[in-house]
Amino acid sequence: MDKENYLTQLGNRTALSVGLSAYISLVITSETFSAKQTLPLNQLSVNPTTMLAKGSARIYIVDEAQREHTLFFYQYHDFLSIASGITLQHDATLFIEFLEDSELLLVPGTHIPNLYKLFPEFHQVKAGHHQTFQQNLFNHQLNLSVLNGAERYNRFLSEYKQIAMVCEQKKIASFLGIDAKTLSRLRANPKRK
């Protein structure tokens, strides 16, 4: 467990006080997951401090026809900034799949109220990570709206190199909003427009 790296990432937008850093260092825990392990997101300890310290993951839903739809990818050092209590249409469930052996670092949920109560800057820390998550979602929606399939795939390769190597093609295609066959053609001929 790399506590120093975790604290650096946690405070990358809002500096952590000495007290907050010390508190987190004392209570931080880790959870490990194996490659291809999948579980409903609500069965995972996710709070504003949950960071992917190793590996990669994807968030997806399953529709009524049992098709998976990839919504988001997480890479090394990303925080899982999904708000608890989020409701989805049609009572859908969010799932997380760890694409490779992965480790999450986090402050256990029982300590989160103390972070808010004892350390005023923690509100800003949480807001900064939530803003990063919202910006990433907005950028992805913008890419889906204005870029063609080849441009989306090229942007994906530049932003998610590791995920492109460990994730199945159909799951990447779902994220990019294109058919798996189209993605296969783009991969075979990357210069094609």
PDB file of C-alpha atoms in Angstrom:
ATOM      1  CA  MET A   1       0.000   0.000   0.000  1.00  0.00           C
ATOM      2  CA  ASP A   2       1.535   3.280  -1.155  1.00  0.00           C
ATOM      3  CA  LYS A   3       0.134   5.808   1.328  1.00  0.00           C
ATOM      4  CA  GLU A   4       2.307   8.700   0.129  1.00  0.00           C
ATOM      5  CA  ASN A   5       1.157   8.346  -3.463  1.00  0.00           C
ATOM      6  CA  TYR A   6      -2.450   8.045  -2.329  1.00  0.00           C
ATOM      7  CA  LEU A   7      -2.240  11.218  -0.243  1.00  0.00           C
ATOM      8  CA  THR A   8      -0.619  13.065  -3.154  1.00  0.00           C
ATOM      9  CA  GLN A   9      -3.454  12.055  -5.484  1.00  0.00           C
ATOM     10  CA  LEU A  10      -6.154  12.797  -2.909  1.00  0.00           C
ATOM     11  CA  GLY A  11      -4.789  16.318  -2.445  1.00  0.00           C
ATOM     12  CA  ASN A  12      -3.960  17.056  -6.074  1.00  0.00           C
ATOM     13  CA  ARG A  13      -6.642  19.787  -6.349  1.00  0.00           C
ATOM     14  CA  THR A  14      -6.960  20.904  -2.721  1.00  0.00           C
ATOM     15  CA  ALA A  15      -3.972  20.635  -0.405  1.00  0.00           C
ATOM     16  CA  LEU A  16      -4.445  18.327   2.562  1.00  0.00           C
ATOM     17  CA  SER A  17      -3.664  19.696   6.003  1.00  0.00           C
ATOM     18  CA  VAL A  18      -1.077  17.910   8.120  1.00  0.00           C
ATOM     19  CA  GLY A  19      -3.880  16.728  10.413  1.00  0.00           C
ATOM     20  CA  LEU A  20      -6.007  15.321   7.584  1.00  0.00           C
ATOM     21  CA  SER A  21      -3.005  13.554   6.068  1.00  0.00           C
ATOM     22  CA  ALA A  22      -2.094  12.028   9.428  1.00  0.00           C
ATOM     23  CA  TYR A  23      -5.677  10.901  10.101  1.00  0.00           C
ATOM     24  CA  ILE A  24      -5.996   9.271   6.697  1.00  0.00           C
ATOM     25  CA  SER A  25      -2.598   7.579   7.043  1.00  0.00           C
ATOM     26  CA  LEU A  26      -3.814   5.916  10.231  1.00  0.00           C
ATOM     27  CA  VAL A  27      -7.143   4.616   8.923  1.00  0.00           C
ATOM     28  CA  ILE A  28      -6.531   3.925   5.214  1.00  0.00           C
ATOM     29  CA  THR A  29      -7.329   0.400   4.047  1.00  0.00           C
ATOM     30  CA  SER A  30      -6.946  -1.523   0.822  1.00  0.00           C
ATOM     31  CA  GLU A  31      -9.113  -4.023  -1.032  1.00  0.00           C
ATOM     32  CA  THR A  32      -7.768  -6.239  -3.797  1.00  0.00           C
ATOM     33  CA  PHE A  33      -9.645  -7.690  -6.738  1.00  0.00           C
ATOM     34  CA  SER A  34      -8.657 -10.201  -9.376  1.00  0.00           C
ATOM     35  CA  ALA A  35      -8.789  -9.685 -13.129  1.00  0.00           C
ATOM     36  CA  LYS A  36     -12.302 -10.106 -14.565  1.00  0.00           C
ATOM     37  CA  GLN A  37     -13.910  -9.956 -11.111  1.00  0.00           C
ATOM     38  CA  THR A  38     -17.354  -8.374 -11.385  1.00  0.00           C
ATOM     39  CA  LEU A  39     -19.790  -7.226  -8.739  1.00  0.00           C
ATOM     40  CA  PRO A  40     -22.678  -4.788  -8.330  1.00  0.00           C
ATOM     41  CA  LEU A  41     -21.252  -1.379  -7.537  1.00  0.00           C
ATOM     42  CA  ASN A  42     -23.440  -1.099  -4.439  1.00  0.00           C
ATOM     43  CA  GLN A  43     -21.563  -4.081  -2.946  1.00  0.00           C
ATOM     44  CA  LEU A  44     -18.293  -2.184  -3.125  1.00  0.00           C
ATOM     45  CA  SER A  45     -16.992   0.308  -0.578  1.00  0.00           C
ATOM     46  CA  VAL A  46     -17.215   3.518  -2.601  1.00  0.00           C
ATOM     47  CA  ASN A  47     -16.907   6.915  -0.974  1.00  0.00           C
ATOM     48  CA  PRO A  48     -15.108  10.174  -1.863  1.00  0.00           C
ATOM     49  CA  THR A  49     -11.764   8.632  -0.853  1.00  0.00           C
ATOM     50  CA  THR A  50     -11.907   5.454  -2.969  1.00  0.00           C
ATOM     51  CA  MET A  51      -8.982   5.422  -5.420  1.00  0.00           C
ATOM     52  CA  LEU A  52      -7.902   2.781  -7.916  1.00  0.00           C
ATOM     53  CA  ALA A  53      -4.300   2.362  -6.793  1.00  0.00           C
ATOM     54  CA  LYS A  54      -3.513  -0.499  -9.160  1.00  0.00           C
ATOM     55  CA  GLY A  55      -5.174  -1.928 -12.254  1.00  0.00           C
ATOM     56  CA  SER A  56      -8.187  -0.743 -14.225  1.00  0.00           C
ATOM     57  CA  ALA A  57     -11.951  -1.139 -14.148  1.00  0.00           C
ATOM     58  CA  ARG A  58     -15.115  -0.362 -16.039  1.00  0.00           C
ATOM     59  CA  ILE A  59     -18.596   0.628 -14.909  1.00  0.00           C
ATOM     60  CA  TYR A  60     -21.476  -0.835 -16.886  1.00  0.00           C
ATOM     61  CA  ILE A  61     -25.180  -1.661 -16.833  1.00  0.00           C
ATOM     62  CA  VAL A  62     -27.068  -4.625 -18.256  1.00  0.00           C
ATOM     63  CA  ASP A  63     -30.270  -3.942 -20.216  1.00  0.00           C
ATOM     64  CA  GLU A  64     -33.434  -6.069 -20.384  1.00  0.00           C
ATOM     65  CA  ALA A  65     -31.962  -8.049 -23.301  1.00  0.00           C
ATOM     66  CA  GLN A  66     -28.923  -8.868 -21.113  1.00  0.00           C
ATOM     67  CA  ARG A  67     -26.595  -6.678 -23.200  1.00  0.00           C
ATOM     68  CA  GLU A  68     -23.841  -4.865 -21.357  1.00  0.00           C
ATOM     69  CA  HIS A  69     -23.352  -1.134 -21.895  1.00  0.00           C
ATOM     70  CA  THR A  70     -20.020   0.298 -20.787  1.00  0.00           C
ATOM     71  CA  LEU A  71     -20.504   3.704 -19.188  1.00  0.00           C
ATOM     72  CA  PHE A  72     -17.076   4.592 -17.865  1.00  0.00           C
ATOM     73  CA  PHE A  73     -13.516   3.340 -17.460  1.00  0.00           C
ATOM     74  CA  TYR A  74     -11.236   3.885 -14.490  1.00  0.00           C
ATOM     75  CA  GLN A  75      -7.460   3.804 -14.615  1.00  0.00           C
ATOM     76  CA  TYR A  76      -4.618   3.837 -12.144  1.00  0.00           C
ATOM     77  CA  HIS A  77      -4.970   6.839  -9.765  1.00  0.00           C
ATOM     78  CA  ASP A  78      -8.620   7.550 -10.645  1.00  0.00           C
ATOM     79  CA  PHE A  79     -11.093   8.129  -7.824  1.00  0.00           C
ATOM     80  CA  LEU A  80     -14.405   6.275  -8.021  1.00  0.00           C
ATOM     81  CA  SER A  81     -16.420   9.467  -7.619  1.00  0.00           C
ATOM     82  CA  ILE A  82     -19.857   8.025  -8.228  1.00  0.00           C
ATOM     83  CA  ALA A  83     -22.415   9.540  -5.884  1.00  0.00           C
ATOM     84  CA  SER A  84     -24.021   7.070  -3.525  1.00  0.00           C
ATOM     85  CA  GLY A  85     -27.760   6.729  -3.861  1.00  0.00           C
ATOM     86  CA  ILE A  86     -27.762   7.400  -7.605  1.00  0.00           C
ATOM     87  CA  THR A  87     -30.955   6.105  -9.212  1.00  0.00           C
ATOM     88  CA  LEU A  88     -31.117   4.603 -12.669  1.00  0.00           C
ATOM     89  CA  GLN A  89     -34.010   4.182 -15.043  1.00  0.00           C
ATOM     90  CA  HIS A  90     -35.818   0.835 -15.107  1.00  0.00           C
ATOM     91  CA  ASP A  91     -34.260  -0.207 -11.788  1.00  0.00           C
ATOM     92  CA  ALA A  92     -30.990  -0.968 -13.570  1.00  0.00           C
ATOM     93  CA  THR A  93     -27.930  -1.886 -11.538  1.00  0.00           C
ATOM     94  CA  LEU A  94     -24.464  -0.452 -11.978  1.00  0.00           C
ATOM     95  CA  PHE A  95     -21.746  -3.091 -12.097  1.00  0.00           C
ATOM     96  CA  ILE A  96     -17.996  -2.805 -11.837  1.00  0.00           C
ATOM     97  CA  GLU A  97     -15.607  -5.147 -13.608  1.00  0.00           C
ATOM     98  CA  PHE A  98     -11.932  -5.128 -12.727  1.00  0.00           C
ATOM     99  CA  LEU A  99     -10.124  -5.576 -16.030  1.00  0.00           C
ATOM    100  CA  GLU A 100      -6.868  -6.707 -14.426  1.00  0.00           C
ATOM    101  CA  ASP A 101      -5.636  -7.446 -10.923  1.00  0.00           C
ATOM    102  CA  SER A 102      -6.549  -4.279  -9.049  1.00  0.00           C
ATOM    103  CA  GLU A 103      -6.282  -2.585  -5.683  1.00  0.00           C
ATOM    104  CA  LEU A 104      -8.536   0.065  -4.175  1.00  0.00           C
ATOM    105  CA  LEU A 105      -7.322   2.347  -1.399  1.00  0.00           C
ATOM    106  CA  LEU A 106      -9.885   4.125   0.748  1.00  0.00           C
ATOM    107  CA  VAL A 107     -10.837   5.522   4.098  1.00  0.00           C
ATOM    108  CA  PRO A 108     -13.440   3.154   5.605  1.00  0.00           C
ATOM    109  CA  GLY A 109     -16.957   4.575   5.509  1.00  0.00           C
ATOM    110  CA  THR A 110     -17.188   4.743   9.299  1.00  0.00           C
ATOM    111  CA  HIS A 111     -14.508   7.472   9.254  1.00  0.00           C
ATOM    112  CA  ILE A 112     -16.057   9.671   6.541  1.00  0.00           C
ATOM    113  CA  PRO A 113     -18.270  11.686   8.971  1.00  0.00           C
ATOM    114  CA  ASN A 114     -15.125  12.485  11.000  1.00  0.00           C
ATOM    115  CA  LEU A 115     -13.365  13.801   7.888  1.00  0.00           C
ATOM    116  CA  TYR A 116     -16.212  16.245   7.262  1.00  0.00           C
ATOM    117  CA  LYS A 117     -16.495  17.235  10.913  1.00  0.00           C
ATOM    118  CA  LEU A 118     -12.820  17.594  11.813  1.00  0.00           C
ATOM    119  CA  PHE A 119     -11.243  18.831   8.573  1.00  0.00           C
ATOM    120  CA  PRO A 120     -13.030  21.707   6.779  1.00  0.00           C
ATOM    121  CA  GLU A 121     -10.910  21.246   3.634  1.00  0.00           C
ATOM    122  CA  PHE A 122     -12.310  17.752   3.088  1.00  0.00           C
ATOM    123  CA  HIS A 123     -15.460  19.282   1.552  1.00  0.00           C
ATOM    124  CA  GLN A 124     -13.228  20.909  -1.081  1.00  0.00           C
ATOM    125  CA  VAL A 125     -11.264  17.693  -1.619  1.00  0.00           C
ATOM    126  CA  LYS A 126     -14.483  15.809  -2.326  1.00  0.00           C
ATOM    127  CA  ALA A 127     -15.825  18.606  -4.543  1.00  0.00           C
ATOM    128  CA  GLY A 128     -12.606  18.643  -6.583  1.00  0.00           C
ATOM    129  CA  HIS A 129     -12.733  14.912  -7.310  1.00  0.00           C
ATOM    130  CA  HIS A 130     -16.435  15.109  -8.108  1.00  0.00           C
ATOM    131  CA  GLN A 131     -15.744  17.990 -10.504  1.00  0.00           C
ATOM    132  CA  THR A 132     -13.038  15.928 -12.246  1.00  0.00           C
ATOM    133  CA  PHE A 133     -15.506  13.049 -12.642  1.00  0.00           C
ATOM    134  CA  GLN A 134     -18.194  15.365 -14.039  1.00  0.00           C
ATOM    135  CA  GLN A 135     -15.699  16.898 -16.470  1.00  0.00           C
ATOM    136  CA  ASN A 136     -14.685  13.437 -17.697  1.00  0.00           C
ATOM    137  CA  LEU A 137     -18.350  12.470 -18.211  1.00  0.00           C
ATOM    138  CA  PHE A 138     -19.021  15.731 -20.050  1.00  0.00           C
ATOM    139  CA  ASN A 139     -15.983  15.246 -22.287  1.00  0.00           C
ATOM    140  CA  HIS A 140     -17.092  11.704 -23.102  1.00  0.00           C
ATOM    141  CA  GLN A 141     -20.606  12.912 -23.992  1.00  0.00           C
ATOM    142  CA  LEU A 142     -19.074  15.644 -26.144  1.00  0.00           C
ATOM    143  CA  ASN A 143     -16.897  13.067 -27.931  1.00  0.00           C
ATOM    144  CA  LEU A 144     -19.968  10.911 -28.628  1.00  0.00           C
ATOM    145  CA  SER A 145     -21.803  13.919 -30.021  1.00  0.00           C
ATOM    146  CA  VAL A 146     -19.181  15.564 -32.242  1.00  0.00           C
ATOM    147  CA  LEU A 147     -16.548  12.977 -33.197  1.00  0.00           C
ATOM    148  CA  ASN A 148     -16.888  10.182 -35.714  1.00  0.00           C
ATOM    149  CA  GLY A 149     -16.081   6.577 -34.784  1.00  0.00           C
ATOM    150  CA  ALA A 150     -12.451   6.735 -35.911  1.00  0.00           C
ATOM    151  CA  GLU A 151     -11.845   9.980 -34.019  1.00  0.00           C
ATOM    152  CA  ARG A 152     -13.456   8.551 -30.873  1.00  0.00           C
ATOM    153  CA  TYR A 153     -11.305   5.431 -31.099  1.00  0.00           C
ATOM    154  CA  ASN A 154      -8.107   7.445 -31.618  1.00  0.00           C
ATOM    155  CA  ARG A 155      -8.940   9.630 -28.633  1.00  0.00           C
ATOM    156  CA  PHE A 156      -9.678   6.489 -26.580  1.00  0.00           C
ATOM    157  CA  LEU A 157      -6.269   5.053 -27.494  1.00  0.00           C
ATOM    158  CA  SER A 158      -4.521   8.238 -26.414  1.00  0.00           C
ATOM    159  CA  GLU A 159      -6.380   8.413 -23.077  1.00  0.00           C
ATOM    160  CA  TYR A 160      -6.776   4.717 -22.204  1.00  0.00           C
ATOM    161  CA  LYS A 161      -3.748   2.866 -23.609  1.00  0.00           C
ATOM    162  CA  GLN A 162      -3.627   0.265 -20.838  1.00  0.00           C
ATOM    163  CA  ILE A 163      -7.366  -0.385 -20.993  1.00  0.00           C
ATOM    164  CA  ALA A 164      -7.151  -0.867 -24.764  1.00  0.00           C
ATOM    165  CA  MET A 165      -4.725  -3.729 -24.093  1.00  0.00           C
ATOM    166  CA  VAL A 166      -6.727  -5.526 -21.389  1.00  0.00           C
ATOM    167  CA  CYS A 167     -10.394  -4.926 -22.265  1.00  0.00           C
ATOM    168  CA  GLU A 168     -12.520  -6.892 -24.696  1.00  0.00           C
ATOM    169  CA  GLN A 169     -13.240  -5.162 -27.985  1.00  0.00           C
ATOM    170  CA  LYS A 170     -17.044  -5.286 -27.621  1.00  0.00           C
ATOM    171  CA  LYS A 171     -16.832  -3.485 -24.245  1.00  0.00           C
ATOM    172  CA  ILE A 172     -14.699  -0.720 -25.726  1.00  0.00           C
ATOM    173  CA  ALA A 173     -17.073  -0.450 -28.704  1.00  0.00           C
ATOM    174  CA  SER A 174     -20.001  -0.019 -26.314  1.00  0.00           C
ATOM    175  CA  PHE A 175     -18.198   2.838 -24.557  1.00  0.00           C
ATOM    176  CA  LEU A 176     -17.418   4.482 -27.898  1.00  0.00           C
ATOM    177  CA  GLY A 177     -20.991   4.148 -29.137  1.00  0.00           C
ATOM    178  CA  ILE A 178     -20.026   2.069 -32.176  1.00  0.00           C
ATOM    179  CA  ASP A 179     -20.620  -1.491 -33.314  1.00  0.00           C
ATOM    180  CA  ALA A 180     -17.962  -4.080 -32.423  1.00  0.00           C
ATOM    181  CA  LYS A 181     -17.481  -4.849 -36.144  1.00  0.00           C
ATOM    182  CA  THR A 182     -16.812  -1.179 -36.838  1.00  0.00           C
ATOM    183  CA  LEU A 183     -14.237  -1.126 -34.063  1.00  0.00           C
ATOM    184  CA  SER A 184     -12.630  -4.241 -35.513  1.00  0.00           C
ATOM    185  CA  ARG A 185     -12.272  -2.478 -38.880  1.00  0.00           C
ATOM    186  CA  LEU A 186     -10.814   0.629 -37.194  1.00  0.00           C
ATOM    187  CA  ARG A 187      -8.274  -1.499 -35.349  1.00  0.00           C
ATOM    188  CA  ALA A 188      -7.289  -3.309 -38.565  1.00  0.00           C
ATOM    189  CA  ASN A 189      -6.849  -0.059 -40.472  1.00  0.00           C
ATOM    190  CA  PRO A 190      -6.132   2.775 -38.020  1.00  0.00           C
ATOM    191  CA  LYS A 191      -5.585   5.449 -40.701  1.00  0.00           C
ATOM    192  CA  ARG A 192      -9.041   4.924 -42.158  1.00  0.00           C
ATOM    193  CA  LYS A 193     -11.306   7.988 -41.807  1.00  0.00           C
TER     194      LYS A 193
END
